[in-house]
Coordinates of C-alpha atoms and ligand atoms in Angstrom, one line a residue:
M1 CA -0.1 0.0 -0.1
K2 CA 1.0 3.5 -0.5
F3 CA -0.1 6.8 0.9
I4 CA 0.1 10.6 0.8
S5 CA 0.1 12.9 3.7
L6 CA 0.4 16.6 3.6
L7 CA 4.0 16.3 3.5
N8 CA 4.1 14.9 0.1
S9 CA 0.8 15.3 -1.7
N10 CA 2.0 14.5 -5.0
S11 CA 3.2 11.0 -4.1
L12 CA 1.9 7.8 -5.3
A13 CA -1.6 6.5 -5.1
L14 CA -2.7 6.2 -1.6
T15 CA -4.5 3.9 0.6
V16 CA -4.9 5.4 3.9
C17 CA -4.2 9.2 4.3
L18 CA -3.8 11.2 7.3
L19 CA -5.6 14.3 7.5
L20 CA -3.2 16.6 9.4
F21 CA -4.0 20.1 10.7
A22 CA -1.0 21.6 12.4
A23 CA -1.8 23.8 15.3
C24 CA -0.5 27.3 15.0
A25 CA 1.0 27.5 18.5
E26 CA 2.9 24.2 18.4
K27 CA 6.6 24.0 17.4
P28 CA 6.8 22.6 13.8
P29 CA 7.1 18.8 13.6
V30 CA 10.2 17.3 12.0
K31 CA 8.9 15.7 8.6
I32 CA 10.8 13.0 6.4
S33 CA 9.3 11.1 3.5
E34 CA 11.6 8.5 1.9
S35 CA 11.3 5.4 -0.4
R36 CA 11.9 2.2 1.4
M37 CA 10.5 -1.4 1.8
G38 CA 9.0 -0.9 -1.9
T39 CA 6.9 1.9 -0.7
V40 CA 7.0 5.4 0.5
I41 CA 7.5 6.0 4.3
S42 CA 6.5 9.1 5.9
Q43 CA 7.3 10.2 9.4
T44 CA 5.9 13.4 11.3
V45 CA 7.4 13.8 14.7
Y46 CA 6.6 16.6 17.4
G47 CA 8.8 17.6 20.4
N48 CA 12.1 18.4 21.4
N49 CA 13.8 15.2 20.6
A50 CA 12.0 14.9 17.3
E51 CA 15.0 15.2 15.1
K52 CA 17.0 12.5 16.9
A53 CA 14.1 10.2 16.9
V54 CA 13.5 10.6 13.3
I55 CA 17.2 9.9 12.4
E56 CA 17.3 6.8 14.6
A57 CA 14.0 5.6 13.0
S58 CA 15.3 6.1 9.5
A59 CA 18.4 4.0 10.3
R60 CA 16.3 1.3 11.7
L61 CA 14.0 1.3 8.7
A62 CA 17.1 1.0 6.5
Q63 CA 18.3 -1.9 8.5
L64 CA 15.0 -3.7 8.4
E65 CA 14.6 -3.1 4.6
K66 CA 17.9 -5.0 4.2
E67 CA 17.3 -7.9 6.5
L68 CA 13.7 -8.6 5.6
S69 CA 13.7 -8.2 1.9
F70 CA 12.3 -11.0 -0.3
H71 CA 14.2 -9.8 -3.4
D72 CA 17.8 -9.1 -2.1
N73 CA 19.7 -12.4 -2.1
K74 CA 21.8 -11.2 0.7
S75 CA 18.9 -10.7 3.2
D76 CA 18.4 -12.6 6.3
L77 CA 15.1 -13.9 4.9
S78 CA 16.7 -14.9 1.6
K79 CA 19.3 -17.1 3.5
L80 CA 16.3 -19.0 4.9
N81 CA 14.6 -19.4 1.5
L82 CA 17.8 -20.4 -0.4
N83 CA 18.3 -23.2 2.3
A84 CA 14.9 -24.5 2.1
G85 CA 14.7 -28.2 2.3
E86 CA 18.3 -28.3 3.2
N87 CA 19.8 -26.6 6.3
F88 CA 18.7 -24.7 9.4
V89 CA 19.8 -21.2 9.1
P90 CA 20.7 -19.0 12.0
L91 CA 18.5 -15.8 11.8
K92 CA 18.5 -12.3 13.3
A93 CA 15.8 -11.9 16.2
E94 CA 13.5 -9.9 14.2
T95 CA 13.2 -12.4 11.4
L96 CA 12.6 -15.3 13.8
F97 CA 10.2 -13.0 15.5
L98 CA 8.2 -12.5 12.4
L99 CA 8.4 -16.0 11.4
K100 CA 6.8 -17.1 14.7
K101 CA 4.2 -14.3 14.4
S102 CA 3.4 -15.4 10.9
V103 CA 2.8 -18.9 11.8
Y104 CA 0.5 -17.4 14.7
Y105 CA -1.5 -15.3 12.2
S106 CA -1.8 -18.2 9.8
V107 CA -3.5 -20.2 12.4
I108 CA -5.7 -17.3 13.7
T109 CA -6.8 -16.5 10.1
G110 CA -7.4 -20.0 9.1
G111 CA -4.6 -19.8 6.5
A112 CA -5.8 -16.5 4.8
F113 CA -2.6 -14.9 6.1
N114 CA 0.2 -17.0 4.7
I115 CA 3.8 -16.0 4.4
L116 CA 4.8 -19.1 2.3
T117 CA 3.0 -17.5 -0.6
G118 CA 6.5 -16.5 -1.7
P119 CA 6.7 -19.0 -4.7
L120 CA 3.4 -17.9 -6.1
S121 CA 4.1 -14.1 -5.6
K122 CA 7.4 -14.8 -7.6
L123 CA 5.4 -16.7 -10.3
W124 CA 2.7 -13.9 -10.6
K125 CA 5.1 -11.1 -10.3
V126 CA 2.2 -8.8 -10.6
T127 CA 4.2 -5.4 -10.5
S128 CA 6.7 -6.4 -13.0
P129 CA 6.6 -5.1 -16.5
G130 CA 5.0 -7.6 -18.9
A131 CA 3.3 -9.6 -15.9
D132 CA 0.9 -12.2 -17.2
I133 CA -1.4 -15.0 -16.0
P134 CA 0.8 -18.2 -15.1
S135 CA -0.5 -21.6 -16.5
E136 CA -2.9 -23.3 -14.1
K137 CA -0.6 -26.3 -14.1
K138 CA 2.4 -24.2 -12.6
I139 CA 0.0 -22.7 -10.0
K140 CA -1.3 -26.2 -9.0
E141 CA 2.2 -27.6 -8.7
L142 CA 3.3 -24.8 -6.3
L143 CA 0.2 -25.0 -4.0
P144 CA 1.5 -27.8 -1.8
L145 CA 4.5 -25.6 -1.0
L146 CA 2.2 -23.2 1.0
D147 CA 2.0 -25.4 4.0
Y148 CA 3.0 -23.0 6.9
K149 CA 3.4 -26.2 9.2
D150 CA 6.6 -26.6 7.2
I151 CA 8.2 -23.6 8.9
I152 CA 10.5 -25.2 11.6
I153 CA 11.9 -23.0 14.3
D154 CA 14.7 -23.9 16.6
E155 CA 14.4 -21.5 19.5
K156 CA 17.4 -22.7 21.3
N157 CA 19.7 -22.1 18.4
S158 CA 17.8 -19.1 17.0
S159 CA 17.5 -20.7 13.7
A160 CA 15.0 -21.9 11.2
K161 CA 14.4 -23.9 8.2
L162 CA 11.7 -24.5 5.5
K163 CA 11.0 -28.2 5.2
R164 CA 10.7 -28.5 1.4
K165 CA 12.9 -27.3 -1.4
G166 CA 11.3 -24.4 -3.4
Q167 CA 9.5 -23.1 -0.2
M168 CA 9.9 -19.4 0.2
A169 CA 8.7 -17.2 3.0
D170 CA 7.7 -13.7 1.7
L171 CA 7.2 -11.1 4.6
G172 CA 5.6 -8.6 2.2
G173 CA 2.2 -8.8 4.2
I174 CA 3.8 -8.2 7.8
A175 CA 7.2 -6.7 7.7
K176 CA 6.0 -3.2 7.1
G177 CA 3.8 -3.5 9.9
F178 CA 6.5 -4.6 12.0
A179 CA 8.7 -1.6 10.9
A180 CA 5.8 0.6 12.0
D181 CA 6.0 -0.9 15.5
E182 CA 9.6 -0.6 15.6
V183 CA 9.5 3.1 14.8
I184 CA 6.8 3.9 17.3
N185 CA 9.0 2.3 20.0
I186 CA 11.9 4.4 18.9
Y187 CA 9.8 7.4 19.2
K188 CA 8.8 6.5 22.6
K189 CA 12.2 5.8 23.7
H190 CA 13.1 9.5 22.9
N191 CA 10.1 10.5 25.0
I192 CA 8.2 11.7 21.9
K193 CA 4.4 12.0 23.0
K194 CA 2.9 13.0 19.5
A195 CA 3.8 11.6 16.1
F196 CA 2.7 9.5 13.0
I197 CA 4.4 7.2 10.7
N198 CA 3.0 5.8 7.6
I199 CA 4.7 2.9 5.9
G200 CA 2.8 2.4 2.7
G201 CA -0.6 2.3 4.4
N202 CA 0.5 0.9 7.8
I203 CA 0.1 3.7 10.0
G204 CA 1.3 4.2 13.6
L205 CA -0.2 6.9 15.8
L206 CA 1.3 8.1 18.9
G207 CA -0.7 10.3 21.2
K208 CA -3.3 12.8 19.8
S209 CA -3.1 15.2 16.9
P210 CA -1.6 18.7 17.3
E211 CA -5.1 20.1 18.0
G212 CA -5.4 17.8 20.9
K213 CA -7.9 15.7 19.3
P214 CA -7.8 12.2 17.8
W215 CA -6.0 12.1 14.4
R216 CA -8.4 12.0 11.4
I217 CA -7.6 8.8 9.3
G218 CA -9.1 8.9 5.8
I219 CA -9.7 5.4 4.2
Q220 CA -9.0 5.5 0.6
S221 CA -11.7 4.8 -2.0
P222 CA -11.1 1.5 -3.5
D223 CA -11.6 2.8 -6.9
G224 CA -7.9 3.8 -6.5
E225 CA -8.4 7.6 -7.2
K226 CA -5.9 9.6 -5.3
G227 CA -7.0 11.5 -2.2
K228 CA -10.5 10.2 -2.5
F229 CA -11.8 9.0 0.9
V230 CA -14.8 6.8 1.6
C231 CA -14.8 7.6 5.2
V232 CA -12.7 9.1 8.0
I233 CA -11.9 7.5 11.4
N234 CA -10.9 9.6 14.5
L235 CA -8.2 7.6 16.3
S236 CA -5.3 8.0 18.7
D237 CA -2.5 5.8 20.0
C238 CA -3.0 2.8 17.7
F239 CA -2.0 1.1 14.5
I240 CA -4.0 0.9 11.2
S241 CA -3.3 -1.3 8.2
T242 CA -5.2 -1.7 4.9
S243 CA -5.1 -4.4 2.3
G244 CA -6.9 -3.7 -1.0
A245 CA -6.5 -4.8 -4.6
Y246 CA -6.4 -1.3 -6.4
E247 CA -2.6 -0.4 -6.3
R248 CA -0.6 -3.4 -7.1
F249 CA -1.9 -5.2 -10.1
F250 CA -1.9 -5.8 -13.8
K251 CA -4.7 -6.0 -16.2
K252 CA -5.3 -8.8 -18.8
N253 CA -8.5 -9.0 -21.0
G254 CA -10.1 -6.4 -19.0
K255 CA -9.6 -8.3 -15.8
S256 CA -7.3 -7.1 -12.9
Y257 CA -5.0 -9.4 -11.2
H258 CA -3.6 -8.1 -7.9
H259 CA -0.9 -9.1 -5.3
I260 CA -2.8 -10.6 -2.5
I261 CA -2.9 -14.4 -3.1
N262 CA -5.7 -16.6 -1.9
P263 CA -3.4 -19.6 -0.6
K264 CA -6.1 -22.1 -1.2
T265 CA -6.4 -21.3 -5.0
G266 CA -2.9 -19.8 -5.9
Y267 CA -4.8 -17.0 -7.5
P268 CA -5.3 -13.3 -6.6
S269 CA -8.2 -13.5 -4.2
E270 CA -11.6 -12.9 -5.5
S271 CA -13.9 -12.0 -2.4
D272 CA -16.5 -9.3 -2.2
I273 CA -14.1 -7.3 -0.2
A274 CA -12.5 -4.1 -1.9
S275 CA -10.4 -3.2 1.0
A276 CA -10.0 -4.3 4.6
T277 CA -8.8 -1.9 7.3
I278 CA -7.6 -3.3 10.6
I279 CA -6.9 -1.3 13.8
A280 CA -4.9 -2.9 16.5
Q281 CA -2.4 -2.4 19.3
T282 CA 0.5 -3.5 17.1
S283 CA 1.1 -2.9 13.5
V284 CA 2.3 -6.7 13.1
E285 CA -1.4 -7.5 14.1
S286 CA -3.1 -5.0 11.9
D287 CA -1.0 -5.7 8.9
A288 CA -1.3 -9.5 9.3
M289 CA -5.0 -9.4 10.0
S290 CA -5.6 -7.2 7.2
K291 CA -5.3 -10.3 5.0
V292 CA -8.8 -11.2 5.9
F293 CA -9.1 -9.2 2.7
I294 CA -9.3 -12.6 0.9
M295 CA -12.3 -13.8 2.9
N296 CA -15.9 -13.1 2.4
S297 CA -16.8 -9.9 4.0
N298 CA -19.2 -11.5 6.6
E299 CA -16.7 -14.0 7.6
A300 CA -13.8 -11.5 7.7
L301 CA -15.8 -9.3 10.1
E302 CA -16.9 -12.2 12.2
L303 CA -13.3 -13.3 12.5
I304 CA -12.0 -9.7 13.5
K305 CA -14.6 -9.4 16.2
K306 CA -13.4 -12.8 17.6
T307 CA -9.6 -11.6 17.4
S308 CA -8.3 -8.0 16.9
G309 CA -11.7 -6.5 17.5
T310 CA -11.7 -3.4 15.2
A311 CA -12.2 -3.3 11.3
V312 CA -13.5 -1.4 8.5
I313 CA -14.4 -3.5 5.6
I314 CA -15.3 -1.9 2.3
T315 CA -17.2 -4.1 -0.1
K316 CA -17.2 -4.1 -3.9
Y317 CA -21.0 -3.2 -3.8
F318 CA -20.7 0.4 -1.9
K319 CA -21.2 -1.2 1.5
I320 CA -19.1 -0.5 4.5
I321 CA -19.3 -3.0 7.4
A322 CA -17.5 -1.7 10.5
T323 CA -17.2 -3.0 14.0
E324 CA -19.5 -1.5 16.5
N325 CA -16.8 0.0 18.6
L326 CA -16.0 2.6 15.8
K327 CA -19.5 4.1 15.8
D328 CA -18.7 7.2 17.5
K329 CA -15.3 7.5 15.7
F330 CA -16.6 7.1 12.2
E331 CA -17.6 9.5 9.6
L332 CA -19.0 8.5 6.2
T333 CA -17.5 11.0 3.4
D334 CA -18.7 9.2 0.2
K335 CA -22.5 9.2 0.1
R336 CA -22.4 6.4 -2.5
Y337 CA -21.6 4.1 0.3
S338 CA -23.9 2.9 3.2
V339 CA -22.6 1.8 6.5
E340 CA -23.5 -1.0 8.9
F341 CA -22.0 -1.5 12.3
R342 CA -21.9 -4.9 13.7
Ligands
LIG401 P1 1.3 -4.2 0.7 O1 2.5 -4.9 0.7 O2 1.0 -3.4 -0.6 O3 1.2 -3.3 2.0 P2 -0.3 -6.0 1.9 O4 -0.1 -5.6 3.3 O5 -1.9 -6.3 1.6 O6 0.0 -5.1 0.8 O7 0.4 -7.4 1.6 C1 0.4 -8.0 0.4 C2 1.9 -8.6 0.2 O8 1.9 -9.7 1.1 C3 2.0 -9.3 -1.2 O9 2.7 -8.2 -2.0 C4 3.0 -10.4 -0.9 O10 4.2 -10.0 -0.6 C5 2.3 -10.8 0.5 N1 1.3 -11.6 0.3 C6 0.5 -12.2 -0.8 N2 -0.6 -12.9 -0.3 C7 -0.5 -13.2 0.8 C8 -1.2 -13.9 1.8 N3 -2.4 -14.6 1.5 N4 -0.9 -13.9 3.2 C9 0.3 -13.1 3.6 N5 1.1 -12.4 2.7 C10 0.6 -12.3 1.5
LIG402 MG1 0.5 -4.2 4.5

């Protein structure tokens, strides 16, 4: 996912946008926008230590990008993938942490979230020039590799192994969330009380907005039109992640093929959901749980109510289903849509 904020209003298409209104009396925030982890990352940090906090956060983001990359052959993650079916590989604490979390969220989502979608993401390569529909035979061949029970973790030796050759973990659906958690922790360490970070649609909010009110978070219209919001949610001290089909995709014969794979079929998911936004206390959770995107909207909302607890599901049929706890935080801005709180 990508985003804009007021820092960089000409940037790429966006999913979730922070509507930020700076208070006049406040010392101006430190703002930075950079391209990392395959997306745009934007930080806005208030307070005396803002500069130091932003510098440390940027350095951490650069490190995480290197370690968790699916495409860089030297990354910690690639070491695991290149040794699939062969050896245990010693891994950095964060890679192991994310592997464990990934298995956890695979179980919680009944396999909707699955980091072993790597071979299929590589096959589909939806964002590459000339992307095309792979053969059904090839897709079917790869499906057995997606069994997340094949991730073997050796806690004692801080190492892990993928059981079968050809298996590939792809942290694309959780690493940006983890990075947002890390950044907010860095802000807190520097005694920052007010900040936001947006890592391509994974938003972290610290404290309240400069006006002393909740931050106003706009949820992007799934038709992909920049800066157009379906609704606004007023939130503070939490993490928000959106998964949708309208940014990373290619078109063939009038049909769109996007980057979120249904691990049961091997094809880009085709549910009635246009976008799934999850609000949680960690961004690892909101990012991973946003893969309920591949489920039917009713099932997705039921699952969120039993687990993370807070979601806005936008369907392809101009209907928004939101959890009841958002009722007094929610503003409908696109009147083509109707809202139901459950
Ligand atoms: P983005 O990377 O644009 O923020 P998402 O958070 O929705 O989008 O994650 C999609 C990415 O996650 C894909 O690009 C791919 O790397 C990976 N992925 C694809 N399908 C799944 C899935 N079913 N479960 C977990 N990760 C997935
Ligand atoms: Mg995401």
